[in-house]
Coordinates of C-alpha atoms in Angstrom, one line a residue:
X1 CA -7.5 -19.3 -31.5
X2 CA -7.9 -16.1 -33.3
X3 CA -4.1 -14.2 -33.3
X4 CA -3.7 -11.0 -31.7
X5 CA -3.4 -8.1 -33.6
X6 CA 0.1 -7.0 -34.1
X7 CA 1.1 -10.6 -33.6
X8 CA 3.1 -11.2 -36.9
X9 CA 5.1 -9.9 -39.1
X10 CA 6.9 -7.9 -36.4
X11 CA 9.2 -10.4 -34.5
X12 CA 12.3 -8.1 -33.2
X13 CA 12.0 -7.2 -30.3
X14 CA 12.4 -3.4 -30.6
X15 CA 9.4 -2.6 -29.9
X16 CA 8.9 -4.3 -26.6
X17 CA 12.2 -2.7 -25.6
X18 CA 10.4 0.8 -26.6
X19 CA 7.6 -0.5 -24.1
X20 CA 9.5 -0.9 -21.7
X21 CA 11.2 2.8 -22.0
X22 CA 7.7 4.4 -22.3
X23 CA 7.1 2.4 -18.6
X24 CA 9.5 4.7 -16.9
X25 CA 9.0 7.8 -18.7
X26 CA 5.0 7.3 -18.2
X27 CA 5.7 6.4 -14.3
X28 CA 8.0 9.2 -14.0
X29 CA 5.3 11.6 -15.0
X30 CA 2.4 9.4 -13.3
X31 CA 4.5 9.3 -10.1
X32 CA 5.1 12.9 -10.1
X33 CA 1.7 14.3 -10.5
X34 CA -0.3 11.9 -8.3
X35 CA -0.1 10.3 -4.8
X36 CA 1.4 11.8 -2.4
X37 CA 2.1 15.3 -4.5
X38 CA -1.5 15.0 -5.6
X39 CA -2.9 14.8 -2.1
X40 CA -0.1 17.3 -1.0
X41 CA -1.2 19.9 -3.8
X42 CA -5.3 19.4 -2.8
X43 CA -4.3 19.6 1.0
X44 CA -2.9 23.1 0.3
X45 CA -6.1 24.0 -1.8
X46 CA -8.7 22.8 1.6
X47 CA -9.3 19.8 0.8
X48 CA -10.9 17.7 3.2
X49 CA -10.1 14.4 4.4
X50 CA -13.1 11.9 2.4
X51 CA -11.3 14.0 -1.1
X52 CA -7.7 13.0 -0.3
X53 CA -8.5 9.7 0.5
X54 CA -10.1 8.9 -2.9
X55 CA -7.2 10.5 -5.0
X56 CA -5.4 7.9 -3.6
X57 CA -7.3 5.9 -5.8
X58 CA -8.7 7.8 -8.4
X59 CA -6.8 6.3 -11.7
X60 CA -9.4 3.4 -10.5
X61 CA -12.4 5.4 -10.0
X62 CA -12.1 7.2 -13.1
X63 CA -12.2 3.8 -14.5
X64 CA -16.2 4.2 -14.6
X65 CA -16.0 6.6 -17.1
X66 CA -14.7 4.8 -19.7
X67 CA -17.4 2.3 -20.0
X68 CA -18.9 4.5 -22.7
X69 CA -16.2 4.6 -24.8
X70 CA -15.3 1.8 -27.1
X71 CA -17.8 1.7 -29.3
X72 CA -16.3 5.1 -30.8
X73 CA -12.7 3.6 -29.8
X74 CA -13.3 0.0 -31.4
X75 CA -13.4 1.6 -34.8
X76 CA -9.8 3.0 -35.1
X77 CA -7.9 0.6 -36.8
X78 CA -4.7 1.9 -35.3
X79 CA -3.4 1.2 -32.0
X80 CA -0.9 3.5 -31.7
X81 CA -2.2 6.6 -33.6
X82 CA -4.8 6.5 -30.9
X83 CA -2.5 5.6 -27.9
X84 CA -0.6 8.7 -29.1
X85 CA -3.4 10.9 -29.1
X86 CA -5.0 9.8 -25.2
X87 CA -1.6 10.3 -23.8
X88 CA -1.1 13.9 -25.0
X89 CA -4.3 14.6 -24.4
X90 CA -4.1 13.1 -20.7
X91 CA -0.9 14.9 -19.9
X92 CA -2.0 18.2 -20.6
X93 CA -5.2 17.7 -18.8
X94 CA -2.9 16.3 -15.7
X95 CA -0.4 19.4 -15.9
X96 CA -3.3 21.8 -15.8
X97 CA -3.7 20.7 -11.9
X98 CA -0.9 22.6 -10.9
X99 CA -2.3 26.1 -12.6
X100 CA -5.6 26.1 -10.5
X101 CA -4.1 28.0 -7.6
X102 CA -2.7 30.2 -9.9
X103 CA -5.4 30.8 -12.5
X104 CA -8.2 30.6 -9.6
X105 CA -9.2 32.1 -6.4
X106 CA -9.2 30.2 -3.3
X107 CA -13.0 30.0 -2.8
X108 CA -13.5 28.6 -6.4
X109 CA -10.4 26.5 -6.5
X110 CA -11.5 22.9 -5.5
X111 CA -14.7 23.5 -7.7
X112 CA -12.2 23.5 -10.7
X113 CA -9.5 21.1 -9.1
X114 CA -12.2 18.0 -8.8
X115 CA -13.4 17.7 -12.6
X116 CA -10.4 18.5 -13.8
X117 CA -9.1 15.3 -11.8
X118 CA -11.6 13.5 -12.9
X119 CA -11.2 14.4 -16.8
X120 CA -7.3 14.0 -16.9
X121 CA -7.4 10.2 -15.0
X122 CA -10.4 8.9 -16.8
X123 CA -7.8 10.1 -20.3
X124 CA -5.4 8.3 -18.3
X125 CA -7.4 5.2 -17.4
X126 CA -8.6 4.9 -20.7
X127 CA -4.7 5.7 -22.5
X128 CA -3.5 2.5 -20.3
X129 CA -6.4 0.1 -22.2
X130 CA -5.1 1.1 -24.9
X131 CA -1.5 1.2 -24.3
X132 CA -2.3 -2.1 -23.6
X133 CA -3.9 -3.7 -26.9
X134 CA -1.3 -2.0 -28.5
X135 CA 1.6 -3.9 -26.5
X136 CA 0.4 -7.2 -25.9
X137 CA 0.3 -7.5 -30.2
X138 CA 4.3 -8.5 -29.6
X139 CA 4.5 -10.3 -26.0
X140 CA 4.8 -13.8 -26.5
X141 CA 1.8 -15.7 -24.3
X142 CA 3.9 -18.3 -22.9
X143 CA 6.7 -15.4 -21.1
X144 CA 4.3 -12.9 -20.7
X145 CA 4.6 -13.1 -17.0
X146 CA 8.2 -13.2 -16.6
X147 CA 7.7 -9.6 -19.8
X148 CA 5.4 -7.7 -17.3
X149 CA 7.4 -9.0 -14.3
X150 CA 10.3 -6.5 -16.3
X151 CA 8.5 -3.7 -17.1
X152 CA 7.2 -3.6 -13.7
X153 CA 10.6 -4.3 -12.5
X154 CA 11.6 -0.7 -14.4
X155 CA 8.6 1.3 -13.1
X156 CA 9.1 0.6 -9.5
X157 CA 13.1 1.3 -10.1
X158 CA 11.9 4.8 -11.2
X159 CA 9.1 4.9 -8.3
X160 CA 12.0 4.3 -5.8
X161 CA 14.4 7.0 -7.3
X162 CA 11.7 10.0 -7.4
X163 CA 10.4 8.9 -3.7
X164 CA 14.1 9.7 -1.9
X165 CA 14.8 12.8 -4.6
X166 CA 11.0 13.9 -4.6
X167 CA 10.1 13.7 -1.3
X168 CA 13.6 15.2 0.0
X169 CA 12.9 17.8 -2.1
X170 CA 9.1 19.0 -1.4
X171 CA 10.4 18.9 2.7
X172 CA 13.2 21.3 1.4
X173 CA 10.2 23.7 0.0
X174 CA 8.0 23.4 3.0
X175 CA 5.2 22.1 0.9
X176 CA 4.8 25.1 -0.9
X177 CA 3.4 25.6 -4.1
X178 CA 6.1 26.3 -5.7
X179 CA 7.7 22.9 -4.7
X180 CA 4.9 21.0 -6.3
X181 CA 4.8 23.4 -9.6
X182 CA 8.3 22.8 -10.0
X183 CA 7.2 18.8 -9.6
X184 CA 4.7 19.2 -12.3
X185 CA 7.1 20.8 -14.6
X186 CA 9.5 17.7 -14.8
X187 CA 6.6 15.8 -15.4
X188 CA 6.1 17.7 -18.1
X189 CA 9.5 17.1 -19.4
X190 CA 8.4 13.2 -18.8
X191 CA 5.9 13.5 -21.0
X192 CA 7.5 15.2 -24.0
X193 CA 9.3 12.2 -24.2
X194 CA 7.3 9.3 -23.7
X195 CA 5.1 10.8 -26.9
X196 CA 8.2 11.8 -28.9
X197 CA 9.1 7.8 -27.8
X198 CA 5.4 6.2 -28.7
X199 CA 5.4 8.3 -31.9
X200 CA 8.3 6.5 -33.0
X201 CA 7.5 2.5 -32.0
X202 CA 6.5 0.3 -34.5
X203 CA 2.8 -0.1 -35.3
X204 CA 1.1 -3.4 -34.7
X205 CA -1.4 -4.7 -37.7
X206 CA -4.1 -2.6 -38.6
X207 CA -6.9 -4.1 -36.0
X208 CA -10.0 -5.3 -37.8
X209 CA -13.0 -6.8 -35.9
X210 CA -14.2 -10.2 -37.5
X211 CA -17.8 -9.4 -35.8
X212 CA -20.0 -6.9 -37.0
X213 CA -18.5 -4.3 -34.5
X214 CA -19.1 -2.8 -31.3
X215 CA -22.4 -1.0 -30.9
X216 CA -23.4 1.3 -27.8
X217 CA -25.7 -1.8 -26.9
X218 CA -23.2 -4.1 -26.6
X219 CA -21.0 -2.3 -24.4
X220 CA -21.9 -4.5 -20.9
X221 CA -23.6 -6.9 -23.2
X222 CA -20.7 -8.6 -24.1
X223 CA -18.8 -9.0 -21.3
X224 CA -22.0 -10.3 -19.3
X225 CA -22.1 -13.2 -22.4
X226 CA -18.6 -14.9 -21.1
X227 CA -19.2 -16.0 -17.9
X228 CA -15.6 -17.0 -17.0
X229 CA -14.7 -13.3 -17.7
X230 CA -17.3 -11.8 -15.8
X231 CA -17.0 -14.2 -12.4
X232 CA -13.6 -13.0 -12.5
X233 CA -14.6 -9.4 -13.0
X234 CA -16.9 -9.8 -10.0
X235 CA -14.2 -11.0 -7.6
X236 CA -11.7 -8.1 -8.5
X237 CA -14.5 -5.8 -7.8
X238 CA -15.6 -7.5 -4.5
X239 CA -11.7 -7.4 -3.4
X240 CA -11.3 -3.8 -4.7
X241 CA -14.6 -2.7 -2.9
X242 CA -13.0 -4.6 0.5
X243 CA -9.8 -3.2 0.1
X244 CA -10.3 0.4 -0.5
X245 CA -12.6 0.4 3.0
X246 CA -10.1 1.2 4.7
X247 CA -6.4 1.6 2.3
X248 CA -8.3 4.9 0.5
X249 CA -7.3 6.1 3.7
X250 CA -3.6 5.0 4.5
X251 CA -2.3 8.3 2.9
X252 CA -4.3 10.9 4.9
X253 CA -3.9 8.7 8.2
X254 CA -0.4 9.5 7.5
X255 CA -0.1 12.9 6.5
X256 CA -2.9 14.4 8.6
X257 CA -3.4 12.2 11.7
X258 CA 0.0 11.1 12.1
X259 CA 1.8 14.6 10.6
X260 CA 4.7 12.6 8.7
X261 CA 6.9 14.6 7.0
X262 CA 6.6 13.7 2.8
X263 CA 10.4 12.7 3.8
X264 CA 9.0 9.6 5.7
X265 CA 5.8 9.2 4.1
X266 CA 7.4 8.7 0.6
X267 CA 10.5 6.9 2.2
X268 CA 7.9 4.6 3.9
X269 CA 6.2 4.4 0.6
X270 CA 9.7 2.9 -0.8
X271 CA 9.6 0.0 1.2
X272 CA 6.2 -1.2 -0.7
X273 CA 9.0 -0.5 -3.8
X274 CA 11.8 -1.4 -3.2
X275 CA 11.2 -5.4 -2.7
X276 CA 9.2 -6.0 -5.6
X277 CA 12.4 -5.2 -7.8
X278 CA 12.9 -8.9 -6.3
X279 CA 9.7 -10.2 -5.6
X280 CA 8.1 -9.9 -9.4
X281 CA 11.0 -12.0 -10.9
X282 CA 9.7 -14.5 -8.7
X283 CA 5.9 -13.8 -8.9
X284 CA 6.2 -13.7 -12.9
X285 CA 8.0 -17.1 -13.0
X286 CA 5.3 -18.7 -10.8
X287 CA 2.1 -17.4 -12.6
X288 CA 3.9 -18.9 -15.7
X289 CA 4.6 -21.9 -14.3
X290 CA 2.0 -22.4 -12.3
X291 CA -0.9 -20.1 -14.1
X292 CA -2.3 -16.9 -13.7
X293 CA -5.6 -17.7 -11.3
X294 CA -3.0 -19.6 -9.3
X295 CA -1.3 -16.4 -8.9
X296 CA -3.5 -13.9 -8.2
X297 CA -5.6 -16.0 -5.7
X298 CA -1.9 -16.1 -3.5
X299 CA -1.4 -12.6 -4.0
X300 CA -4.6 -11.6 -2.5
X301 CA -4.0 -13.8 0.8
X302 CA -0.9 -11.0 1.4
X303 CA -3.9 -8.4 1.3
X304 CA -5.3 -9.2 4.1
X305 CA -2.5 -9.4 6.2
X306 CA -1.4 -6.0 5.1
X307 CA -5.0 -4.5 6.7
X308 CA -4.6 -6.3 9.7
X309 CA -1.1 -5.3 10.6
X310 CA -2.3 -1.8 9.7
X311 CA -5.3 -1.9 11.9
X312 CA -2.4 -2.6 14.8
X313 CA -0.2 1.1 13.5
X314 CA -0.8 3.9 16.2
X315 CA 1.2 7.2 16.7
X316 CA 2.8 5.4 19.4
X317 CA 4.3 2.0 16.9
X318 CA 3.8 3.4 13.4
X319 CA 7.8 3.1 13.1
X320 CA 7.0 -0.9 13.8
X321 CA 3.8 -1.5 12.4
X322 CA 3.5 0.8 9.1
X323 CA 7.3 -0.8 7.8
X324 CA 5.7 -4.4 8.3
X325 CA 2.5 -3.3 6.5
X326 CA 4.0 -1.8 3.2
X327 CA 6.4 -5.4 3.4
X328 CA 3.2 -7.2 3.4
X329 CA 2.4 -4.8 0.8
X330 CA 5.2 -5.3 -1.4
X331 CA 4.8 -8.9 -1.7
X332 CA 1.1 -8.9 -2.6
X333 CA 1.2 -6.2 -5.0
X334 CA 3.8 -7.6 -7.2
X335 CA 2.2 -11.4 -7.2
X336 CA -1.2 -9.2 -7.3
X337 CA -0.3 -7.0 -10.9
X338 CA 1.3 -9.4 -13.1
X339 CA -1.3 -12.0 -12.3
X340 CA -4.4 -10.2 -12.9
X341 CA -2.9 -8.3 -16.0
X342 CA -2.2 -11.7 -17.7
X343 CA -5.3 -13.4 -15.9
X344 CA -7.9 -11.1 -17.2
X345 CA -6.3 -10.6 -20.8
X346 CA -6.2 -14.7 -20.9
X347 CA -10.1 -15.2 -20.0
X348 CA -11.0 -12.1 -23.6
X349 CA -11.4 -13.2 -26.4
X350 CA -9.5 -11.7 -29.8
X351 CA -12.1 -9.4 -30.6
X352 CA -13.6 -6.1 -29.2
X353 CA -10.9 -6.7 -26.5
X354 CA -11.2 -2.9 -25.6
X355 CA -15.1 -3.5 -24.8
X356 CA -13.6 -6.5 -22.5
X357 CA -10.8 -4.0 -20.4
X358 CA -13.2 -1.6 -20.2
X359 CA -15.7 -2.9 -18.5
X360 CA -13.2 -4.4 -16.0
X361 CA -11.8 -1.2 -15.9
X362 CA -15.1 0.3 -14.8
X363 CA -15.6 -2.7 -12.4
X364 CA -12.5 -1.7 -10.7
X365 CA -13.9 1.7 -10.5
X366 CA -16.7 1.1 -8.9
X367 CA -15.4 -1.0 -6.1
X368 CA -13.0 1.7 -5.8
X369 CA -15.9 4.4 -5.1
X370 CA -18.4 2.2 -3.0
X371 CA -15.0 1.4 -0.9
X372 CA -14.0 4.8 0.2
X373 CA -17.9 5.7 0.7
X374 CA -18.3 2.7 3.0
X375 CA -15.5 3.1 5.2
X376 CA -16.1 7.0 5.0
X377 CA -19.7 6.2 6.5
X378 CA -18.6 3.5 8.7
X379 CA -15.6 6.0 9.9
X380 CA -18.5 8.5 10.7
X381 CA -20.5 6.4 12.6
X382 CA -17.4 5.2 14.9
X383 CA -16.0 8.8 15.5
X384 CA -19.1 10.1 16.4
X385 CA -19.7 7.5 19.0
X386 CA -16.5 7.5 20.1
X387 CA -16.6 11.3 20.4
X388 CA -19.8 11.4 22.5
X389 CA -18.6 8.1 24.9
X390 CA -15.8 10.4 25.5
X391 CA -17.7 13.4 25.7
X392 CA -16.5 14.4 29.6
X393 CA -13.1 14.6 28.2
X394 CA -11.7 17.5 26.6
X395 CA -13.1 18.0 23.0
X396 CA -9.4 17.8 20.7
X397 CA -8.2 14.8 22.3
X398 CA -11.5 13.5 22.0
X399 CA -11.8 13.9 18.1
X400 CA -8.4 12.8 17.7
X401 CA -8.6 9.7 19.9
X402 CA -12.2 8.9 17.7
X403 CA -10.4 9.6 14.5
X404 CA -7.4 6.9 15.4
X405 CA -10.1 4.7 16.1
X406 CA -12.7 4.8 13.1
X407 CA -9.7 4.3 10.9
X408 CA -8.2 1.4 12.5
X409 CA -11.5 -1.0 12.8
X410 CA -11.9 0.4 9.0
X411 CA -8.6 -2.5 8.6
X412 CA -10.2 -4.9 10.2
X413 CA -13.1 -4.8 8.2
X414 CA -11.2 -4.9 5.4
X415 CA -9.1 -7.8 7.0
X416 CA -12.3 -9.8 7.8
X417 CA -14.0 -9.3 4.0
X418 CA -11.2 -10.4 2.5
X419 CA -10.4 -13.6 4.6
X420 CA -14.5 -14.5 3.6
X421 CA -14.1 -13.8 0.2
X422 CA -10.9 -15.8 -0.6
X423 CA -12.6 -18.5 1.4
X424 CA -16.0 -17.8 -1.0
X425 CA -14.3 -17.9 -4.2
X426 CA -12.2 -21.2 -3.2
X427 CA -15.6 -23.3 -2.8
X428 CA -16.9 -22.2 -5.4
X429 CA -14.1 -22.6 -7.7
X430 CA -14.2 -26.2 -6.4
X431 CA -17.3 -26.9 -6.7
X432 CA -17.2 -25.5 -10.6
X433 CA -14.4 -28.0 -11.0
X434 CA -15.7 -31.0 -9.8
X435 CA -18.7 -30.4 -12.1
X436 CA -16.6 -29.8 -15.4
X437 CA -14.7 -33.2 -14.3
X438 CA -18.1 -34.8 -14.0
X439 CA -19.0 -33.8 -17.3
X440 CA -16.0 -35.2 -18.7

């Protein structure tokens, strides 16, 4: 097998200790300028319910985006020259969210906010591709599970500490803007040093391509070639497109229909956290024990028990059913990103690897917009009929009773599609094997 870039000649291990820093300084500043703050900050501009729900997952849809880059990106010969450069770029897009009620009127402001979103996470999307050629030059294959397992470790410590100071904080302000511009601004401090940090970790080899290059043509072209990587592309982005059905919508059911205060909804958020500090020690043992598809194929059954326990949360039992949820949660999401990061980078091959992330980058993106437009469409139909069955009653308890209910069949769906994909994917994994046995 071809070696990675970066993979000799460089055998300390400071630079994956400087990786590991750059995790927490990069989820300080991601944590603090998405999600909930995100969704708070568009709320306060008039947003409207289908726009929150898909910056809950917008790092993925911006994915698309980046399809067309790597045949410009494939030619820089230095990973971290270029990591350097998409990061401050993507910060300073990112921080120019918070001006837009400042530098705007109200009537125009949302006509700014949503390409400006869309610009600073497809930088961002595209900086974590790259951040990520650059790193795995100096993981060892055989512990990289038990390496990411770490670094995740790290990013969900930080995720933990900026959910009880942040969202104690932004109840304190009232959700004003002035709470989330102060937000921003510490983010900003976040970023300063994550590039003054990156700027000063080793350098991996100078990447050359041993083909003739990436060309515009080849961009889907060879992906589609390998057709272990792009079976497992197609069942991320079936899952993705399941998933985001109805969880595109967990934060606004929350915040809007429920009225949580950003006190509970980030505390609440914690408990998908704070377990995984656990749970991916164990989860990054197993996938390198017991390999990476292994892995990911367990983590995904936990999906589908978090959307049905959802589908159960009212505002009657949310203090019962929500917790259980984000427990579910916790478990599948730490099984679920240390798997398919290690699952996807084992299946490309050496070369033109950013062509490879790419396009499973944008695969990830698209399931993540025909998810929220499905369940947005499916929502509509449900809350209108619900609306006019309930027509004789009187017309806000009616909206709101249809609203509860769109939402919570939108789990099920997502319960059922998952259950009959993992089912799917198991046949014909089977099936595949007993052939290749055959051969033998």
């Amino acid at each position: 097998m071809t070696p990675r870039p970066g993979g000799k000649g460089l055998p300390d291990s400071r630079p994956r200790t400087c990786f590991l820093v750059q995790a927490g300084f990069g989820t300080a500043f991601t944590y603090l300028t998405s999600g909930v703050f995100l969704s708070g900050l568009a709320i306060l501009m008039g947003a409207g319910d289908i726009l929150v729900s898909y910056l809950s997952v917008i790092v993925n849809i911006c994915g698309v985006l980046i399809l067309v880059f790597p045949a410009f990106l494939e030619r820089f010969t230095s990973r971290k020259k270029l990591t350097v450069a998409l990061t401050v770029l993507s910060r300073l897009a990112t921080l120019f969210l918070v001006t837009i009620p400042v530098l705007f009127p109200a009537r125009i402001q949302l006509y700014v906010f949503v390409p400006t979103v869309v610009a600073a996470f497809a930088l961002q999307a595209q900086t974590t591709v790259v951040l990520n050629q650059w790193m795995l030059g100096f993981i060892d294959e055989k512990r990289s599970g038990r390496y990411i397992s770490l670094r995740q470790t790290l990013t969900l410590t930080v995720t933990v500490v900026l959910s009880l100071a942040g969202g104690r904080f932004m109840d304190l302000m009232g959700g004003k803007y002035i709470g989330f511009a102060i937000l921003f601004a510490a983010a900003a401090l976040m970023g300063i040093f994550e590039v003054i940090l990156l700027a000063g970790t080793p350098d991996g080899e100078p990447y050359q391509s041993s083909s003739r290059g990436c060309r515009f043509r080849d961009i889907a072209g060879l992906p589609l070639k390998n057709r272990c990587f792009t079976g497992f592309v197609a069942y991320i982005f079936i899952f993705y497109l399941l998933l985001t059905i109805s969880d595109s919508y967990t934060m606004v059911y929350m915040m809007k229909y429920l009225a949580l205060p950003y006190q509970i909804v980030t505390g609440l958020y914690m408990i998908i956290s704070l377990p995984q500090i656990v749970l991916l020690s164990f989860w990054g043992r197993l996938s390198d024990r017991s390999g990476h598809e292994f892995t990911l194929k367990m983590s995904i059954w936990f999906f589908a028990g978090e959307t049905l326990f959802m589908s159960f949360a009212t505002a009657q039992n949310w203090y019962l059913f929500i917790p259980a949820t984000f427990l579910i949660s916790s478990a599948a999401n730490a099984g679920f990103v240390i798997s398919v990061f290690n699952r996807r980078y084992e299946l490309m091959p050496a070369d033109n690897r950013i062509v490879y992330d790419n396009f499973y980058t944008a695969a990830i993106g698209l399931g993540s917009i025909l998810g929220p437009l499905t369940g947005g469409a499916v929502k509509g139909l449900i809350d209108a009929r619900t609306a006019a069955a309930g027509s004789a009653a009187i017309g806000s308890a009616v909206a709101g009773s249809a609203a509860f209910t769109g939402i919570r069949v939108l789990y099920l769906i997502s319960t059922a599609g998952i259950l009959l994909l993992q089912f799917t994917y198991f046949y014909f994994r089977r099936r595949q094997k007993i052939r290749e046995s055959q051969k033998h």
